[in-house]
Amino acid sequence: MALTDEAITRIRSMIQSGELPPGSRLPPEQQLAAQMGLSRSGVREAVKVLESARVLDVRRGDGTYVTSLAPRLLLEGLGVAVELLRDDTLLEVMEVRRMLEPVATGLAALRMSDDDLDELAQILQDMRSAADDAEKLIGFDTAFHRTVVAATGNETLTSLLDGLSSRTLRARVWRGLIEGNSAHKTIDEHHAIYLALRSRDQLLAHASALLHVNTSEAWLRTVLSSPVADARRSGKA
């Protein structure tokens, strides 16, 4: 593992220094190992790790290339990692989302195009049509927030929030199943965000998004502190 870690560090340094820019092809394994003074096995394992991290792209029969290193690519695994978090750390994810999403929504109020706003209006209409279908509602809810954040033009922020929101999807399902009127509350909160965005009011958009995330977080605290949740975490249910 020490040799693999060293190989990872060396390859990353080559990428960061510009010696291996995005899209460039790595030297053959034997040549790269000799160049770094490391074993071929260490280099091979390092390449596997960096491939999993979407830093390298191994093309069979062609070679190994540095990826575009775009945020959406490098942060793609965040959602998978967050999905593996236990319930007792899920609230931490919600706290981070509360820090980022309102700011992103406020920024979107200044940058959204008319086409983006029309798309949000359609999503809201779809949400109303799916008010009694928790699964569809969650899909439209996700699309709504993704459209808003993407309108900021900040790919890193969009990728981060995509990853953070993926873990909360099940929580939204629970909410739809447990609370009889949650669908209408969710739609009303999204409608308020939409109106703030349509009026290009940055502060109101920020406040509306903050209220929405706080509502979800407060509900989640209630669910995770319930006897049923405690039993599940202890393996008794």
XYZ file of N, CA and C in Angstrom, residues 26-220:
585
model
N -0.825 8.780 -20.558
C 0.275 8.408 -19.677
C 1.265 7.536 -20.446
N 2.534 7.573 -20.064
C 3.508 6.656 -20.663
C 3.097 5.209 -20.359
N 3.569 4.250 -21.147
C 3.286 2.847 -20.843
C 3.703 2.502 -19.420
N 3.038 1.513 -18.846
C 3.247 1.173 -17.441
C 4.720 0.965 -17.102
N 5.427 0.198 -17.930
C 6.835 -0.083 -17.644
C 7.668 1.195 -17.658
N 7.427 2.046 -18.630
C 8.165 3.304 -18.733
C 7.844 4.234 -17.568
N 6.567 4.291 -17.189
C 6.158 5.160 -16.084
C 6.768 4.687 -14.770
N 6.782 3.371 -14.569
C 7.366 2.818 -13.344
C 8.860 3.146 -13.258
N 9.556 2.984 -14.394
C 10.992 3.276 -14.410
C 11.233 4.775 -14.190
N 10.375 5.590 -14.766
C 10.509 7.042 -14.634
C 10.357 7.487 -13.188
N 9.469 6.810 -12.439
C 9.215 7.182 -11.049
C 10.064 6.375 -10.074
N 10.775 5.384 -10.584
C 11.595 4.554 -9.715
C 10.776 3.663 -8.805
N 9.625 3.222 -9.294
C 8.722 2.389 -8.512
C 8.438 1.094 -9.254
N 7.871 0.118 -8.536
C 7.543 -1.160 -9.154
C 6.337 -1.023 -10.074
N 6.260 -1.894 -11.058
C 5.127 -1.872 -11.987
C 3.829 -2.190 -11.263
N 3.915 -3.075 -10.258
C 2.696 -3.438 -9.529
C 2.151 -2.239 -8.763
N 3.040 -1.435 -8.173
C 2.596 -0.246 -7.457
C 1.943 0.760 -8.387
N 2.538 0.938 -9.567
C 1.972 1.849 -10.561
C 0.630 1.333 -11.052
N 0.554 0.024 -11.267
C -0.693 -0.584 -11.765
C -1.831 -0.366 -10.776
N -1.558 -0.573 -9.489
C -2.588 -0.373 -8.473
C -2.966 1.099 -8.348
N -1.983 1.972 -8.495
C -2.248 3.404 -8.419
C -3.177 3.831 -9.552
N -2.942 3.291 -10.732
C -3.787 3.613 -11.883
C -5.218 3.145 -11.634
N -5.369 1.975 -11.025
C -6.710 1.470 -10.720
C -7.450 2.401 -9.764
N -6.725 2.863 -8.736
C -7.336 3.763 -7.756
C -7.747 5.076 -8.424
N -6.873 5.632 -9.232
C -7.157 6.908 -9.883
C -8.222 6.764 -10.967
N -8.330 5.568 -11.519
C -9.423 5.315 -12.476
C -10.759 5.323 -11.752
N -10.795 4.706 -10.575
C -12.030 4.693 -9.778
C -12.431 6.098 -9.364
N -11.437 6.947 -9.149
C -11.696 8.331 -8.747
C -11.993 9.218 -9.940
N -12.039 8.649 -11.139
C -12.329 9.354 -12.387
C -11.259 10.370 -12.745
N -10.054 10.131 -12.245
C -8.921 10.983 -12.620
C -8.281 10.441 -13.896
N -8.254 9.130 -14.016
C -7.692 8.482 -15.196
C -8.761 7.670 -15.917
N -8.564 7.539 -17.210
C -9.474 6.754 -18.049
C -8.645 5.687 -18.749
N -8.842 4.425 -18.354
C -8.095 3.318 -18.939
C -8.877 2.788 -20.137
N -8.298 2.939 -21.313
C -8.933 2.485 -22.547
C -8.216 1.243 -23.028
N -8.867 0.118 -22.913
C -8.252 -1.160 -23.258
C -7.767 -1.154 -24.703
N -6.508 -1.528 -24.891
C -5.942 -1.599 -26.216
C -5.500 -0.254 -26.759
N -5.668 0.808 -25.982
C -5.300 2.145 -26.442
C -4.315 2.820 -25.497
N -4.602 2.755 -24.204
C -3.725 3.389 -23.240
C -4.503 4.015 -22.099
N -3.797 4.701 -21.237
C -4.406 5.352 -20.087
C -4.287 6.863 -20.250
N -5.406 7.555 -20.081
C -5.464 8.992 -20.313
C -5.934 9.722 -19.059
N -5.489 10.954 -18.922
C -6.024 11.829 -17.889
C -7.404 12.290 -18.368
N -8.391 12.251 -17.492
C -9.736 12.672 -17.871
C -9.795 14.191 -18.021
N -10.981 14.707 -18.274
C -11.155 16.155 -18.390
C -10.955 16.856 -17.051
N -11.032 16.075 -15.954
C -10.912 16.621 -14.592
C -12.013 17.628 -14.279
N -13.127 17.520 -14.995
C -14.262 18.410 -14.754
C -14.872 18.103 -13.391
N -15.383 19.111 -12.685
C -15.981 18.886 -11.366
C -17.075 17.815 -11.365
N -17.933 17.827 -12.389
C -19.026 16.856 -12.439
C -18.484 15.434 -12.482
N -17.287 15.273 -13.066
C -16.685 13.952 -13.177
C -16.000 13.557 -11.874
N -15.186 14.449 -11.331
C -14.431 14.130 -10.126
C -15.317 14.007 -8.892
N -16.432 14.723 -8.884
C -17.320 14.697 -7.719
C -18.469 13.713 -7.893
N -18.431 12.957 -8.971
C -19.510 12.018 -9.266
C -19.692 10.987 -8.162
N -18.588 10.588 -7.543
C -18.664 9.568 -6.512
C -19.172 10.076 -5.177
N -19.367 11.383 -5.060
C -19.821 11.932 -3.783
C -21.182 11.366 -3.386
N -22.091 11.286 -4.372
C -23.426 10.771 -4.071
C -23.385 9.349 -3.550
N -22.526 8.521 -4.140
C -22.391 7.133 -3.691
C -21.853 7.089 -2.268
N -20.851 7.928 -1.996
C -20.264 7.958 -0.657
C -21.286 8.421 0.374
N -22.049 9.442 0.030
C -23.046 9.975 0.955
C -24.146 8.949 1.207
N -24.475 8.159 0.184
C -25.498 7.130 0.337
C -25.134 6.113 1.425
N -23.836 5.945 1.651
C -23.374 4.947 2.623
C -23.323 5.475 4.052
N -23.590 6.757 4.217
C -23.567 7.325 5.566
C -24.715 6.782 6.393
N -24.473 6.634 7.673
C -25.505 6.152 8.588
C -26.475 7.276 8.917
N -27.624 6.887 9.463
C -28.657 7.862 9.784
C -28.166 8.955 10.720
N -27.271 8.595 11.645
C -26.844 9.589 12.629
C -25.935 10.653 12.026
N -25.453 10.438 10.796
C -24.666 11.466 10.119
C -25.451 12.121 8.983
N -26.652 11.638 8.729
C -27.472 12.214 7.676
C -27.817 13.674 7.973
N -28.011 13.989 9.253
C -28.310 15.373 9.618
C -27.143 16.307 9.289
N -25.933 15.778 9.346
C -24.782 16.592 8.975
C -24.843 16.938 7.490
N -25.295 15.980 6.686
C -25.456 16.238 5.262
C -26.491 17.332 5.040
N -27.584 17.261 5.792
C -28.625 18.276 5.673
C -28.104 19.651 6.096
N -27.240 19.675 7.096
C -26.671 20.947 7.536
C -25.815 21.571 6.431
N -25.041 20.731 5.754
C -24.212 21.230 4.660
C -25.096 21.716 3.516
N -26.143 20.963 3.244
C -27.069 21.396 2.202
C -27.709 22.739 2.569
N -28.016 22.923 3.857
C -28.615 24.178 4.309
C -27.643 25.353 4.114
N -26.356 25.071 4.216
C -25.363 26.126 4.006
C -25.233 26.507 2.535
N -25.387 25.527 1.659
C -25.090 25.757 0.245
C -26.301 26.081 -0.622
N -27.396 25.353 -0.425
C -28.514 25.470 -1.369
C -29.171 26.849 -1.374
N -29.426 27.476 -0.216
C -30.016 28.822 -0.261
C -29.124 29.835 -0.977
N -27.828 29.746 -0.753
C -26.899 30.651 -1.427
C -26.961 30.432 -2.938
N -26.981 29.160 -3.338
C -27.064 28.842 -4.763
C -28.366 29.354 -5.363
N -29.455 29.218 -4.617
C -30.752 29.676 -5.118
C -30.770 31.194 -5.264
N -30.180 31.894 -4.308
C -30.083 33.346 -4.414
C -29.272 33.774 -5.625
N -28.184 33.062 -5.880
C -27.355 33.367 -7.041
C -28.111 33.089 -8.334
N -28.892 32.013 -8.323
C -29.670 31.649 -9.515
C -30.689 32.728 -9.864
N -31.196 33.425 -8.852
C -32.177 34.493 -9.104
C -31.598 35.574 -10.007
N -30.294 35.742 -9.966
C -29.639 36.761 -10.785
C -29.203 36.228 -12.143
N -29.151 34.914 -12.280
C -28.558 34.331 -13.484
C -29.509 33.483 -14.329
N -30.672 33.162 -13.802
C -31.579 32.274 -14.536
C -32.109 32.954 -15.800
N -32.178 32.183 -16.864
C -32.754 32.683 -18.106
C -34.272 32.521 -18.065
N -34.944 33.169 -18.991
C -36.393 33.015 -19.078
C -36.765 31.564 -19.393
N -35.931 30.902 -20.196
C -36.184 29.493 -20.524
C -36.082 28.622 -19.272
N -35.098 28.929 -18.416
C -34.953 28.184 -17.156
C -36.208 28.356 -16.290
N -36.700 29.571 -16.220
C -37.883 29.852 -15.409
C -39.116 29.159 -15.978
N -39.216 29.132 -17.303
C -40.338 28.421 -17.929
C -40.248 26.922 -17.631
N -39.034 26.405 -17.607
C -38.846 24.985 -17.283
C -39.272 24.702 -15.843
N -38.927 25.616 -14.927
C -39.350 25.458 -13.533
C -40.867 25.487 -13.412
N -41.503 26.371 -14.181
C -42.964 26.451 -14.150
C -43.580 25.128 -14.582
N -42.993 24.504 -15.592
C -43.499 23.207 -16.056
C -43.283 22.130 -15.003
N -42.132 22.164 -14.351
C -41.850 21.173 -13.305
C -42.843 21.326 -12.157
N -43.147 22.566 -11.803
C -44.131 22.813 -10.747
C -45.496 22.243 -11.129
N -45.861 22.419 -12.376
C -47.128 21.865 -12.851
C -47.113 20.337 -12.758
N -45.981 19.745 -13.123
C -45.832 18.287 -13.031
C -45.917 17.827 -11.576
N -45.355 18.628 -10.670
C -45.405 18.282 -9.251
C -46.846 18.273 -8.750
N -47.607 19.236 -9.178
C -49.017 19.278 -8.758
C -49.778 18.068 -9.285
N -49.450 17.648 -10.497
C -50.120 16.486 -11.086
C -49.730 15.197 -10.376
N -48.540 15.201 -9.774
C -48.031 13.993 -9.111
C -48.148 14.076 -7.599
N -49.001 14.958 -7.106
C -49.092 15.193 -5.661
C -49.408 13.937 -4.863
N -50.068 12.974 -5.494
C -50.447 11.742 -4.791
C -49.502 10.583 -5.090
N -48.442 10.850 -5.829
C -47.486 9.804 -6.195
C -46.114 10.208 -5.654
N -45.731 9.640 -4.524
C -44.494 10.032 -3.844
C -43.266 9.859 -4.731
N -43.189 8.753 -5.471
C -42.018 8.496 -6.295
C -41.871 9.536 -7.399
N -42.957 9.843 -8.090
C -42.895 10.844 -9.155
C -42.597 12.223 -8.580
N -43.209 12.515 -7.450
C -43.005 13.823 -6.830
C -41.539 14.037 -6.483
N -40.897 12.998 -5.982
C -39.481 13.095 -5.632
C -38.644 13.377 -6.875
N -38.998 12.713 -7.990
C -38.267 12.938 -9.229
C -38.380 14.372 -9.706
N -39.590 14.921 -9.647
C -39.788 16.309 -10.063
C -39.112 17.274 -9.088
N -39.135 16.936 -7.803
C -38.485 17.758 -6.789
C -36.986 17.847 -7.066
N -36.394 16.698 -7.389
C -34.966 16.664 -7.709
C -34.669 17.494 -8.956
N -35.522 17.352 -9.966
C -35.337 18.102 -11.211
C -35.430 19.603 -10.968
N -36.332 19.996 -10.083
C -36.519 21.414 -9.761
C -35.223 22.004 -9.205
N -34.686 21.359 -8.175
C -33.483 21.886 -7.533
C -32.274 21.819 -8.460
N -32.195 20.769 -9.260
C -31.072 20.641 -10.188
C -31.103 21.772 -11.227
N -32.306 22.101 -11.691
C -32.451 23.182 -12.665
C -32.036 24.517 -12.057
N -32.449 24.745 -10.817
C -32.108 25.999 -10.140
C -30.598 26.126 -9.958
N -29.981 25.103 -9.407
C -28.550 25.181 -9.115
C -27.728 25.232 -10.401
N -28.139 24.478 -11.411
C -27.408 24.489 -12.682
C -27.408 25.880 -13.309
N -28.469 26.649 -13.040
C -28.576 27.995 -13.604
C -27.520 28.946 -13.040
N -26.865 28.572 -11.935
C -25.803 29.421 -11.398
C -24.586 29.415 -12.316
N -24.471 28.373 -13.136
C -23.318 28.251 -14.004
C -22.082 27.768 -13.283
N -22.234 27.402 -12.013
C -21.110 26.934 -11.201
C -21.158 25.410 -11.159
N -20.334 24.770 -11.968
C -20.376 23.319 -12.106
C -19.967 22.609 -10.817
N -19.030 23.191 -10.086
C -18.595 22.579 -8.829
C -19.734 22.579 -7.813
N -20.402 23.699 -7.685
C -21.531 23.806 -6.761
C -22.652 22.863 -7.161
N -22.930 22.785 -8.452
C -23.973 21.885 -8.947
C -23.642 20.436 -8.622
N -22.394 20.048 -8.835
C -21.981 18.663 -8.572
C -22.045 18.343 -7.086
N -21.625 19.284 -6.245
C -21.675 19.077 -4.797
C -23.106 18.874 -4.315
N -24.008 19.732 -4.757
C -25.390 19.642 -4.297
C -26.093 18.427 -4.879
N -25.727 18.019 -6.083
C -26.267 16.780 -6.643
C -25.899 15.604 -5.741
N -24.637 15.572 -5.329
C -24.182 14.486 -4.472
C -24.840 14.502 -3.111
N -25.006 15.681 -2.539
C -25.614 15.795 -1.215
C -27.104 15.461 -1.253
N -27.765 15.823 -2.327
C -29.208 15.596 -2.415
C -29.549 14.140 -2.660
N -28.635 13.380 -3.243
C -28.963 11.995 -3.576
C -29.291 11.177 -2.328
N -28.617 11.452 -1.230
C -28.847 10.689 0.000
C -30.180 11.052 0.660
N -30.670 12.233 0.353
C -31.913 12.659 0.986
C -33.151 12.171 0.237
N -32.966 11.498 -0.877
C -34.127 11.048 -1.646
C -34.995 10.093 -0.835
N -34.358 9.170 -0.147
C -35.154 8.233 0.667
C -35.892 8.963 1.777
N -35.225 9.994 2.338
C -35.881 10.781 3.386
C -37.130 11.455 2.841
N -37.050 11.913 1.595
C -38.214 12.547 0.995
C -39.323 11.519 0.770
N -38.941 10.297 0.442
C -39.940 9.231 0.296
C -40.614 8.990 1.637
N -39.820 8.916 2.706
C -40.389 8.691 4.044
C -41.386 9.806 4.365
N -40.978 11.004 4.048
C -41.849 12.132 4.353
C -43.185 12.007 3.613
N -43.099 11.610 2.337
C -44.321 11.465 1.555
C -45.218 10.367 2.083
N -44.613 9.331 2.640
C -45.399 8.204 3.146
C -45.942 8.454 4.546
N -45.189 9.186 5.360
C -45.559 9.369 6.755
C -46.521 10.536 6.957
N -46.231 11.642 6.289
C -47.054 12.824 6.474
C -48.104 12.923 5.366
N -49.342 12.896 5.750
C -50.415 12.879 4.772
C -50.456 14.088 3.867
N -50.075 15.245 4.376
C -50.200 16.458 3.580
C -48.843 16.997 3.119
N -47.824 16.167 3.168
C -46.478 16.648 2.866
C -46.322 17.051 1.409
N -47.036 16.386 0.508
C -46.899 16.704 -0.911
C -47.307 18.152 -1.171
N -48.407 18.571 -0.614
C -48.890 19.934 -0.828
C -47.963 20.956 -0.178
N -47.415 20.623 0.993
C -46.472 21.520 1.643
C -45.227 21.685 0.785
N -44.752 20.577 0.238
C -43.556 20.627 -0.598
C -43.793 21.471 -1.841
N -44.934 21.282 -2.463
C -45.253 22.050 -3.663
C -45.355 23.543 -3.349
N -45.977 23.882 -2.232
C -46.099 25.291 -1.839
C -44.725 25.923 -1.611
N -43.825 25.172 -0.983
C -42.481 25.692 -0.733
C -41.731 25.917 -2.045
N -41.892 24.991 -2.983
C -41.244 25.149 -4.276
C -41.858 26.308 -5.066
N -43.152 26.481 -4.923
C -43.818 27.581 -5.615
C -43.291 28.926 -5.106
N -43.061 29.022 -3.802
C -42.514 30.250 -3.219
C -41.109 30.524 -3.757
N -40.324 29.483 -3.897
C -38.983 29.644 -4.464
C -39.083 30.120 -5.907
N -39.996 29.513 -6.644
C -40.173 29.885 -8.050
C -40.568 31.363 -8.189
N -41.503 31.811 -7.373
C -41.945 33.207 -7.452
C -40.797 34.165 -7.148
N -39.974 33.806 -6.176
C -38.822 34.650 -5.837
C -37.827 34.698 -6.994
N -37.626 33.561 -7.629
C -36.722 33.509 -8.775
C -37.282 34.308 -9.949
N -38.571 34.171 -10.171
C -39.219 34.871 -11.282
C -39.139 36.390 -11.091
N -39.158 36.833 -9.836
C -39.074 38.268 -9.557
C -37.628 38.761 -9.507
N -36.668 37.829 -9.683
C -35.237 38.161 -9.657
C -34.818 38.747 -8.314
N -35.475 38.305 -7.252
C -35.202 38.816 -5.910
C -34.225 37.863 -5.215
N -32.975 38.235 -5.167
C -31.942 37.349 -4.621
C -32.172 37.020 -3.148
N -32.484 38.017 -2.340
C -32.666 37.783 -0.909
C -33.897 36.931 -0.632
N -34.972 37.191 -1.352
C -36.184 36.402 -1.156
C -35.982 34.966 -1.618
N -35.253 34.781 -2.705
C -34.959 33.431 -3.192
C -34.125 32.671 -2.167
N -33.140 33.347 -1.599
C -32.311 32.746 -0.548
C -33.175 32.347 0.645
N -34.042 33.243 1.090
C -34.881 32.985 2.264
C -35.876 31.849 2.004
N -36.455 31.821 0.813
C -37.433 30.782 0.479
C -36.775 29.406 0.441
N -35.575 29.345 -0.121
C -34.854 28.075 -0.166
C -34.434 27.634 1.231
N -34.024 28.593 2.061
C -33.629 28.273 3.428
C -34.808 27.709 4.211
N -35.978 28.297 4.041
C -37.176 27.795 4.712
C -37.481 26.364 4.268
N -37.337 26.112 2.982
C -37.617 24.778 2.454
C -36.662 23.734 3.041
N -35.370 24.049 3.054
C -34.394 23.094 3.592
C -34.594 22.915 5.093
N -34.895 23.998 5.800
C -35.134 23.897 7.240
C -36.338 23.009 7.551
N -37.373 23.110 6.732
C -38.549 22.262 6.923
C -38.172 20.788 6.799
N -37.390 20.470 5.773
C -36.952 19.085 5.566
C -36.067 18.612 6.715
N -35.172 19.492 7.153
C -34.257 19.118 8.230
C -35.002 18.896 9.542
N -35.977 19.758 9.828
C -36.752 19.610 11.065
C -37.540 18.317 11.046
N -38.115 17.989 9.895
C -38.863 16.731 9.793
C -37.937 15.547 9.992
N -36.745 15.635 9.392
C -35.796 14.531 9.491
C -35.347 14.317 10.933
